[in-house]
Short mmCIF file of C-alpha atoms (C1' of nucleotides) in Angstrom, two decimals:
data_model
loop_
_atom_site.label_atom_id
_atom_site.label_comp_id
_atom_site.label_asym_id
_atom_site.label_seq_id
_atom_site.Cartn_x
_atom_site.Cartn_y
_atom_site.Cartn_z
CA MET A 82 -1.50 -17.19 1.38
CA ALA A 83 -0.05 -14.49 3.49
CA ARG A 84 -2.35 -11.88 2.11
CA THR A 85 -5.77 -13.44 2.41
CA ARG A 86 -5.18 -13.59 6.14
CA GLN A 87 -5.33 -9.86 6.27
CA THR A 88 -8.90 -9.79 4.99
CA GLU A 89 -9.75 -12.54 7.45
CA THR A 90 -8.31 -10.47 10.28
CA ALA A 91 -10.25 -7.35 9.40
CA VAL A 92 -13.52 -9.27 8.98
CA LEU A 93 -13.16 -11.26 12.20
CA GLY A 94 -12.11 -8.10 13.99
CA ALA A 95 -15.23 -6.29 12.87
CA LEU A 96 -17.41 -9.18 14.03
CA SER A 97 -15.57 -9.28 17.37
CA VAL A 98 -17.05 -5.87 18.15
CA MET A 99 -20.62 -6.88 17.31
CA PRO A 100 -22.52 -9.32 15.06
CA MET A 101 -23.54 -7.81 11.75
CA THR A 102 -24.41 -8.48 8.12
CA GLY A 103 -21.77 -8.70 5.42
CA TYR A 104 -22.93 -5.38 4.13
CA ALA A 105 -22.38 -3.81 7.54
CA VAL A 106 -18.92 -5.40 7.75
CA ARG A 107 -18.05 -3.67 4.54
CA GLU A 108 -19.32 -0.35 5.82
CA ALA A 109 -17.51 -0.75 9.11
CA ILE A 110 -14.23 -1.47 7.35
CA ARG A 111 -14.72 1.48 5.03
CA ASP A 112 -15.95 4.00 7.58
CA VAL A 113 -14.28 2.92 10.81
CA LEU A 114 -11.01 1.33 9.76
CA GLY A 115 -10.84 3.50 6.67
CA HIS A 116 -8.09 5.77 7.89
CA PHE A 117 -5.56 2.98 8.12
CA TRP A 118 -7.08 -0.05 6.43
CA SER A 119 -8.98 -1.02 3.32
CA GLU A 120 -10.61 -4.12 1.94
CA SER A 121 -12.29 -4.26 -1.37
CA PHE A 122 -15.91 -5.14 -1.62
CA GLY A 123 -15.34 -8.31 -3.63
CA GLN A 124 -13.17 -9.85 -0.94
CA ILE A 125 -15.52 -9.65 1.97
CA TYR A 126 -18.28 -12.09 1.03
CA PRO A 127 -15.86 -14.82 -0.04
CA ALA A 128 -13.96 -14.30 3.22
CA LEU A 129 -17.19 -14.63 5.21
CA SER A 130 -18.08 -17.87 3.39
CA ALA A 131 -14.63 -19.27 4.07
CA LEU A 132 -14.86 -18.31 7.74
CA GLU A 133 -18.26 -19.99 7.93
CA ARG A 134 -16.90 -23.20 6.39
CA GLN A 135 -14.12 -23.18 8.99
CA GLY A 136 -16.54 -22.66 11.85
CA HIS A 137 -15.14 -19.28 12.81
CA VAL A 138 -18.43 -17.50 12.23
CA ASP A 139 -22.08 -18.54 12.31
CA ARG A 140 -24.66 -17.27 9.87
CA GLU A 141 -27.95 -16.55 11.59
CA GLY A 142 -31.26 -16.11 9.85
CA LYS A 143 -29.99 -17.39 6.53
CA GLU A 144 -33.34 -18.97 5.60
CA ARG A 145 -35.15 -17.32 2.71
CA THR A 146 -34.93 -13.82 4.21
CA GLY A 147 -31.98 -12.82 2.11
CA SER A 148 -30.17 -10.93 4.78
CA SER A 149 -28.34 -12.75 7.52
CA VAL A 150 -26.30 -11.74 10.52
CA PHE A 151 -22.82 -13.14 11.05
CA VAL A 152 -21.72 -13.95 14.58
CA ILE A 153 -18.17 -14.76 15.60
CA THR A 154 -17.77 -18.15 17.35
CA PRO A 155 -15.34 -18.97 20.17
CA SER A 156 -13.14 -20.67 17.58
CA GLY A 157 -13.29 -17.48 15.55
CA GLU A 158 -12.14 -15.44 18.54
CA GLY A 159 -9.20 -17.80 18.95
CA ARG A 160 -8.40 -17.45 15.28
CA LEU A 161 -8.58 -13.67 15.54
CA ARG A 162 -6.14 -13.60 18.45
CA GLU A 163 -3.82 -15.88 16.50
CA LEU A 164 -3.97 -13.61 13.45
CA LEU A 165 -3.40 -10.47 15.49
CA ALA A 166 -0.40 -12.06 17.20
CA ALA A 167 1.21 -12.96 13.87
CA PRO A 168 4.10 -10.82 12.64
CA ILE A 169 3.09 -7.61 10.91
CA GLN A 170 3.60 -7.78 7.15
CA PRO A 171 4.80 -4.37 6.17
CA ALA A 172 3.01 -3.07 3.09
CA PRO A 173 5.46 -2.00 0.39
CA PRO A 174 5.52 1.80 0.45
CA ARG A 175 4.02 3.73 -2.45
CA ASN A 176 3.85 7.42 -1.83
CA GLY A 177 2.92 9.16 -5.06
CA LEU A 178 3.55 12.63 -3.63
CA LEU A 179 7.12 11.83 -2.64
CA LEU A 180 7.75 10.16 -5.99
CA ARG A 181 6.74 13.38 -7.72
CA LEU A 182 8.79 15.57 -5.42
CA PHE A 183 11.86 13.37 -5.78
CA PHE A 184 11.80 14.07 -9.51
CA GLY A 185 10.59 17.59 -8.82
CA ARG A 186 13.18 19.21 -11.05
CA GLN A 187 11.11 17.96 -13.99
CA LEU A 188 8.05 19.77 -12.67
CA GLY A 189 9.64 22.96 -11.43
CA PRO A 190 9.39 24.61 -8.01
CA GLU A 191 5.96 26.19 -8.54
CA VAL A 192 4.23 22.92 -9.30
CA CYS A 193 5.97 21.29 -6.36
CA GLN A 194 4.78 24.06 -4.10
CA SER A 195 1.21 23.51 -5.15
CA LEU A 196 1.56 19.76 -4.56
CA LEU A 197 2.73 20.58 -1.06
CA GLU A 198 -0.12 23.04 -0.50
CA ASN A 199 -2.58 20.32 -1.46
CA ALA A 200 -0.94 17.81 0.85
CA LYS A 201 -1.11 20.31 3.68
CA ALA A 202 -4.78 21.05 3.04
CA ASP A 203 -5.56 17.33 2.97
CA ALA A 204 -3.79 16.80 6.26
CA GLU A 205 -5.71 19.67 7.82
CA ARG A 206 -8.96 18.17 6.63
CA ARG A 207 -8.02 14.84 8.17
CA LEU A 208 -7.14 16.57 11.41
CA THR A 209 -10.64 17.96 11.79
CA GLU A 210 -12.09 14.57 10.88
CA PHE A 211 -10.07 12.94 13.63
CA LYS A 212 -11.35 15.51 16.09
CA ALA A 213 -14.91 14.51 15.23
CA ILE A 214 -14.10 10.81 15.56
CA ARG A 215 -12.52 11.46 18.95
CA ASN A 216 -15.73 13.11 20.14
CA GLN A 217 -17.83 10.25 18.88
CA ILE A 218 -15.68 7.67 20.64
CA ALA A 219 -15.83 9.70 23.84
CA ALA A 220 -19.63 9.71 23.57
CA ASP A 221 -19.70 5.90 23.35
CA GLU A 222 -17.14 5.53 26.11
CA ALA A 223 -19.53 3.88 28.50
CA THR A 224 -20.74 1.24 26.09
CA THR A 225 -17.55 -0.16 24.61
CA ALA A 226 -14.52 -1.77 26.16
CA ASP A 227 -12.51 -0.98 23.04
CA HIS A 228 -12.44 2.81 23.16
CA LEU A 229 -8.96 3.00 24.66
CA TYR A 230 -7.49 1.14 21.70
CA TRP A 231 -9.55 3.03 19.19
CA LEU A 232 -8.22 6.31 20.54
CA LEU A 233 -4.67 5.03 20.00
CA THR A 234 -5.34 4.71 16.29
CA VAL A 235 -7.00 8.12 16.13
CA SER A 236 -3.96 9.57 17.85
CA ALA A 237 -1.70 7.94 15.26
CA GLY A 238 -3.70 9.66 12.55
CA GLU A 239 -3.42 13.00 14.31
CA HIS A 240 0.31 12.74 14.80
CA GLY A 241 0.75 11.71 11.19
CA ALA A 242 -1.38 14.57 9.89
CA ARG A 243 0.45 17.12 12.01
CA SER A 244 3.78 15.83 10.78
CA VAL A 245 2.64 16.23 7.18
CA ILE A 246 1.56 19.79 7.91
CA SER A 247 4.83 20.87 9.47
CA TRP A 248 6.86 19.11 6.79
CA ALA A 249 4.84 20.73 4.03
CA GLU A 250 5.23 24.19 5.57
CA GLU A 251 8.98 23.77 5.92
CA SER A 252 9.29 22.44 2.40
CA ILE A 253 7.27 25.25 0.87
CA ALA A 254 9.54 27.73 2.63
CA THR A 255 12.62 25.95 1.29
CA LEU A 256 11.28 26.07 -2.24
CA LEU A 257 10.39 29.75 -1.91
CA GLU A 258 13.96 30.61 -0.98
CA GLN A 259 14.95 28.86 -4.16
CA THR A 260 12.56 30.85 -6.36
CA PRO A 261 13.08 34.50 -5.54
CA LEU A 262 9.81 36.28 -6.24
CA PRO A 263 9.67 37.79 -9.69
CA VAL A 264 10.59 41.38 -8.89
CA ASP A 265 7.45 43.07 -10.09
CA ALA A 266 7.41 46.72 -9.22
CA HIS A 267 3.64 46.98 -8.78
CA GLU A 268 2.97 48.34 -5.28
CA MET B 997 -3.95 0.89 -17.06
CA ALA B 998 -3.72 3.28 -14.22
CA ARG B 999 -1.27 1.18 -12.31
CA THR B 1000 1.35 0.27 -14.88
CA ARG B 1001 1.97 3.97 -15.29
CA GLN B 1002 3.42 4.07 -11.85
CA THR B 1003 6.15 1.61 -12.74
CA GLU B 1004 6.77 3.59 -15.91
CA THR B 1005 7.15 6.76 -13.86
CA ALA B 1006 9.65 5.27 -11.45
CA VAL B 1007 11.73 3.72 -14.24
CA LEU B 1008 11.78 6.84 -16.40
CA GLY B 1009 12.55 8.91 -13.32
CA ALA B 1010 15.54 6.76 -12.48
CA LEU B 1011 16.83 7.07 -16.04
CA SER B 1012 16.28 10.82 -15.97
CA VAL B 1013 19.01 11.06 -13.35
CA MET B 1014 21.52 8.99 -15.31
CA PRO B 1015 21.61 6.22 -17.91
CA MET B 1016 21.92 2.75 -16.41
CA THR B 1017 21.25 -0.94 -16.87
CA GLY B 1018 17.95 -2.54 -15.91
CA TYR B 1019 19.68 -4.14 -12.99
CA ALA B 1020 20.87 -0.76 -11.78
CA VAL B 1021 17.38 0.68 -12.19
CA ARG B 1022 16.13 -2.00 -9.89
CA GLU B 1023 18.82 -1.24 -7.32
CA ALA B 1024 18.19 2.48 -7.56
CA ILE B 1025 14.47 2.00 -6.95
CA ARG B 1026 15.15 -0.33 -4.04
CA ASP B 1027 17.95 1.64 -2.41
CA VAL B 1028 17.20 5.23 -3.29
CA LEU B 1029 13.41 5.40 -3.60
CA GLY B 1030 13.01 2.56 -1.13
CA HIS B 1031 11.78 4.71 1.74
CA PHE B 1032 8.68 5.79 -0.08
CA TRP B 1033 8.40 3.66 -3.20
CA SER B 1034 8.71 0.07 -4.34
CA GLU B 1035 8.59 -1.80 -7.58
CA SER B 1036 8.90 -5.51 -7.84
CA PHE B 1037 11.69 -7.03 -9.81
CA GLY B 1038 9.44 -8.72 -12.34
CA GLN B 1039 7.89 -5.43 -13.44
CA ILE B 1040 11.01 -3.54 -14.36
CA TYR B 1041 12.26 -5.42 -17.42
CA PRO B 1042 8.84 -5.56 -19.07
CA ALA B 1043 8.47 -1.84 -18.39
CA LEU B 1044 11.84 -1.14 -19.99
CA SER B 1045 10.92 -3.16 -23.07
CA ALA B 1046 7.63 -1.31 -23.37
CA LEU B 1047 9.36 2.05 -23.01
CA GLU B 1048 11.86 1.03 -25.69
CA ARG B 1049 9.06 0.06 -28.08
CA GLN B 1050 7.47 3.46 -27.51
CA GLY B 1051 10.74 5.28 -28.14
CA HIS B 1052 10.96 6.69 -24.63
CA VAL B 1053 14.28 4.98 -23.94
CA ASP B 1054 17.17 3.75 -26.09
CA ARG B 1055 19.04 0.57 -25.38
CA GLU B 1056 22.76 1.00 -25.98
CA GLY B 1057 25.23 -1.86 -26.39
CA LYS B 1058 22.55 -4.47 -26.74
CA GLU B 1059 24.61 -6.58 -29.16
CA ARG B 1060 25.73 -9.95 -27.81
CA THR B 1061 27.28 -8.51 -24.65
CA GLY B 1062 24.32 -9.35 -22.53
CA SER B 1063 24.33 -6.17 -20.54
CA SER B 1064 23.05 -2.95 -22.02
CA VAL B 1065 22.60 0.58 -20.82
CA PHE B 1066 19.25 2.32 -21.09
CA VAL B 1067 19.18 6.01 -21.95
CA ILE B 1068 16.13 8.23 -21.71
CA THR B 1069 15.19 10.00 -24.97
CA PRO B 1070 13.69 13.49 -25.34
CA SER B 1071 10.33 11.85 -25.91
CA GLY B 1072 10.88 9.89 -22.69
CA GLU B 1073 11.54 13.11 -20.77
CA GLY B 1074 8.30 14.51 -22.11
CA ARG B 1075 6.49 11.36 -21.08
CA LEU B 1076 8.01 11.56 -17.61
CA ARG B 1077 6.85 15.14 -17.13
CA GLU B 1078 3.40 14.11 -18.31
CA LEU B 1079 3.30 11.23 -15.83
CA LEU B 1080 4.55 13.36 -12.95
CA ALA B 1081 1.94 16.00 -13.69
CA ALA B 1082 -0.90 13.44 -13.60
CA PRO B 1083 -3.10 13.32 -10.50
CA ILE B 1084 -1.68 11.36 -7.60
CA GLN B 1085 -3.40 8.01 -7.15
CA PRO B 1086 -3.63 7.51 -3.42
CA ALA B 1087 -2.62 4.00 -2.41
CA PRO B 1088 -5.29 2.30 -0.29
CA PRO B 1089 -4.01 2.39 3.29
CA ARG B 1090 -2.96 -0.85 4.98
CA ASN B 1091 -1.29 -0.31 8.30
CA GLY B 1092 -0.90 -3.65 10.05
CA LEU B 1093 0.22 -2.09 13.31
CA LEU B 1094 -2.88 0.09 13.60
CA LEU B 1095 -5.10 -2.85 12.67
CA ARG B 1096 -3.63 -4.81 15.58
CA LEU B 1097 -3.93 -1.92 17.99
CA PHE B 1098 -7.52 -1.21 16.99
CA PHE B 1099 -8.42 -4.74 18.09
CA GLY B 1100 -5.90 -4.47 20.91
CA ARG B 1101 -8.34 -5.65 23.56
CA GLN B 1102 -7.91 -9.14 22.09
CA LEU B 1103 -4.16 -8.97 22.61
CA GLY B 1104 -4.03 -7.24 25.96
CA PRO B 1105 -2.14 -4.11 27.01
CA GLU B 1106 1.26 -5.78 27.44
CA VAL B 1107 1.40 -7.12 23.91
CA CYS B 1108 0.24 -3.76 22.58
CA GLN B 1109 2.98 -2.04 24.51
CA SER B 1110 5.59 -4.27 22.95
CA LEU B 1111 4.17 -3.60 19.49
CA LEU B 1112 4.55 0.09 20.19
CA GLU B 1113 8.09 -0.36 21.51
CA ASN B 1114 9.00 -2.12 18.28
CA ALA B 1115 7.44 0.59 16.17
CA LYS B 1116 9.37 3.19 18.10
CA ALA B 1117 12.65 1.32 17.69
CA ASP B 1118 12.02 0.98 13.96
CA ALA B 1119 11.35 4.68 13.64
CA GLU B 1120 14.55 5.48 15.51
CA ARG B 1121 16.51 3.24 13.19
CA ARG B 1122 15.01 5.01 10.21
CA LEU B 1123 15.89 8.37 11.71
CA THR B 1124 19.59 7.51 11.82
CA GLU B 1125 19.38 6.14 8.30
CA PHE B 1126 17.93 9.41 7.09
CA LYS B 1127 20.75 11.28 8.76
CA ALA B 1128 23.26 9.22 6.80
CA ILE B 1129 21.38 9.80 3.55
CA ARG B 1130 21.31 13.53 4.24
CA ASN B 1131 25.10 13.54 4.59
CA GLN B 1132 25.54 11.60 1.40
CA ILE B 1133 23.33 13.99 -0.55
CA ALA B 1134 25.21 16.94 0.90
CA ALA B 1135 28.47 15.36 -0.30
CA ASP B 1136 27.12 15.11 -3.86
CA GLU B 1137 25.63 18.56 -3.73
CA ALA B 1138 27.95 20.00 -6.36
CA THR B 1139 27.31 17.26 -8.90
CA THR B 1140 23.54 16.98 -9.01
CA ALA B 1141 20.83 19.47 -9.73
CA ASP B 1142 18.33 17.28 -7.93
CA HIS B 1143 19.60 17.45 -4.37
CA LEU B 1144 17.10 20.08 -3.24
CA TYR B 1145 14.20 17.81 -4.16
CA TRP B 1146 15.84 14.74 -2.74
CA LEU B 1147 16.24 16.49 0.61
CA LEU B 1148 12.50 17.23 0.61
CA THR B 1149 11.78 13.50 0.57
CA VAL B 1150 14.37 12.80 3.26
CA SER B 1151 12.76 15.47 5.38
CA ALA B 1152 9.37 13.84 4.91
CA GLY B 1153 10.85 10.60 6.20
CA GLU B 1154 12.33 12.35 9.21
CA HIS B 1155 9.10 14.12 10.11
CA GLY B 1156 7.20 10.87 9.74
CA ALA B 1157 9.64 8.92 11.88
CA ARG B 1158 9.61 11.56 14.61
CA SER B 1159 5.82 11.56 14.63
CA VAL B 1160 5.79 7.78 15.07
CA ILE B 1161 8.22 8.09 17.98
CA SER B 1162 6.21 10.69 19.84
CA TRP B 1163 2.94 8.87 19.17
CA ALA B 1164 4.40 5.59 20.39
CA GLU B 1165 5.75 7.18 23.57
CA GLU B 1166 2.42 8.81 24.34
CA SER B 1167 0.55 5.61 23.64
CA ILE B 1168 2.80 3.49 25.81
CA ALA B 1169 2.25 5.94 28.66
CA THR B 1170 -1.52 5.75 28.14
CA LEU B 1171 -1.45 1.96 28.26
CA LEU B 1172 0.72 1.98 31.39
CA GLU B 1173 -1.82 4.12 33.22
CA GLN B 1174 -4.34 1.48 32.29
CA THR B 1175 -2.29 -1.43 33.64
CA PRO B 1176 -1.29 -0.48 37.15
CA LEU B 1177 1.90 -2.39 37.94
CA PRO B 1178 1.20 -5.68 39.66
CA VAL B 1179 1.63 -4.71 43.27
CA ASP B 1180 4.40 -7.10 44.17
CA ALA B 1181 5.71 -6.40 47.63
CA HIS B 1182 9.31 -7.31 46.86
CA GLU B 1183 11.40 -4.20 47.59
"C1'" DG C 1275 -45.02 2.48 -8.42
"C1'" DG C 1276 -40.49 4.52 -8.42
"C1'" DG C 1277 -36.41 5.29 -6.30
"C1'" DC C 1278 -33.17 4.42 -2.77
"C1'" DA C 1279 -30.64 2.00 0.62
"C1'" DC C 1280 -29.86 -2.65 2.15
"C1'" DA C 1281 -28.04 -7.08 0.95
"C1'" DT C 1282 -25.46 -10.99 -1.36
"C1'" DG C 1283 -22.82 -12.71 -4.50
"C1'" DT C 1284 -19.81 -13.77 -9.07
"C1'" DA C 1285 -16.62 -13.22 -12.85
"C1'" DA C 1286 -13.37 -10.93 -15.71
"C1'" DG C 1287 -9.42 -8.73 -15.82
"C1'" DC C 1288 -5.57 -6.35 -14.12
"C1'" DT C 1289 -1.56 -5.83 -10.93
"C1'" DG C 1290 2.02 -7.45 -8.53
"C1'" DT C 1291 5.06 -11.04 -6.43
"C1'" DT C 1292 7.84 -15.03 -6.53
"C1'" DA C 1293 10.33 -18.47 -8.20
"C1'" DC C 1294 12.63 -20.16 -11.83
"C1'" DA C 1295 15.97 -20.28 -15.83
"C1'" DT C 1296 20.00 -18.64 -17.87
"C1'" DG C 1297 24.34 -16.75 -18.66
"C1'" DA C 1298 28.51 -13.31 -18.15
"C1'" DT C 1299 31.95 -11.35 -15.40
"C1'" DT C 1300 34.85 -10.83 -11.50
"C1'" DA C 1301 37.21 -11.80 -7.19
"C1'" DA C 1302 39.08 -15.22 -3.90
"C1'" DT D 1484 37.43 -23.26 -10.08
"C1'" DT D 1485 34.09 -21.92 -7.49
"C1'" DA D 1486 31.33 -18.55 -5.48
"C1'" DA D 1487 29.35 -14.12 -5.69
"C1'" DT D 1488 27.62 -10.44 -8.17
"C1'" DC D 1489 25.90 -8.49 -12.32
"C1'" DA D 1490 22.48 -9.01 -15.78
"C1'" DT D 1491 18.11 -10.25 -18.35
"C1'" DG D 1492 14.16 -12.26 -18.72
"C1'" DT D 1493 9.65 -15.44 -18.15
"C1'" DA D 1494 5.83 -17.91 -16.24
"C1'" DA D 1495 2.80 -19.20 -12.69
"C1'" DC D 1496 0.23 -17.68 -9.35
"C1'" DA D 1497 -1.82 -14.81 -5.71
"C1'" DG D 1498 -4.31 -10.72 -4.63
"C1'" DC D 1499 -7.32 -6.99 -5.63
"C1'" DT D 1500 -10.62 -4.11 -8.11
"C1'" DT D 1501 -14.53 -3.35 -10.83
"C1'" DA D 1502 -18.45 -4.16 -12.93
"C1'" DC D 1503 -22.19 -6.83 -13.26
"C1'" DA D 1504 -26.34 -9.51 -11.75
"C1'" DT D 1505 -29.97 -10.03 -8.65
"C1'" DG D 1506 -33.27 -9.36 -5.23
"C1'" DT D 1507 -35.65 -7.15 -0.83
"C1'" DG D 1508 -37.75 -3.72 1.98
"C1'" DC D 1509 -39.10 0.80 2.85
"C1'" DC D 1510 -40.53 5.50 2.16
"C1'" DC D 1511 -42.65 9.06 -0.55
#
DNA sequence: GGGCACATGTAAGCTGTTACATGATTAA
DNA sequence: TTAATCATGTAACAGCTTACATGTGCCC
């Protein structure tokens, strides 16, 4: 029960920005919410059907054309506000990198260092992505009333990425202290 | 396939630190790995049985007493290293706070501010928890070869919490600019 | 006319959570 | 002796992913 609501929230949220096809909802969730949210493909169409049955969205142009555009109804907007106001259900944490580092003695310092290097590189990649997103939102600034809130989530991503980078750098240094370089005389 | 391995990894990892009962494995995962990992109760006993069948753990004292202690075998240690060396499977992101903020226009700036205040308070709570954990690890320093790696994960938690705090403070300020105080003449 | 992106859906199967059932041991 | 904690397990269900099935419209 508790979990299907989450899909409902994401789908209604997407439609609250603009009407679109189910296919476009999926793309929006993947490409726009992707940095902090995910829904799997197979959930979206059933969720849309359920929302239609409940009168929270209308399906326009359904006849014979195949593709149809979903539009949020006033009741759907009420439902969305209700869902957004509900208590946040914290997702159980599952950080594979930290799991590996916690048992890092099994892997040895060198492997752990390379895990950290990868994490740092990933975070740097994300940081440049966020920069691009920021520019894009700024470009649309005039046309959307949502940009202020969108920037908040971009900023969260940036802070998170920077914290990963500084943590990784510190941790690599700590591990290096622990593994004195093999004293090779060359040079 | 891919997912059951994760439970296997956590269980073998716990037993690599010291032999313990299934119940204790569960507590260790909840209390020690809890900040970055979770396994549900109902997965742990089946995982232990499977590991026993495969010879990766031995069950000692199984006879009639009810409780038995699980001990990792050499083959289990090999399996653990294999699992830890496998590519990290990134968990699909699901951040309920960011989802709410992204559609924050529906909630209004005041509600969003209080969401951010809560997030900040949570992060501060975590920060003091991490401090306590750090002290505890330092106290055990002599007795465990793992403490260096454990501190890495604590540090990750601290960096993360601090990044949430600074992000939340910035964001609250941004929202305040947006909602000029109601000009009430009183005072 | 062949390939690609758009578009909608379903079904099988796996993962994970929760609640239940049971019993031993220990402390008040 | 009664409650809490330790201990082991199972079964039902909810949620999610993946692969499949199908068709349209457009561009080269």
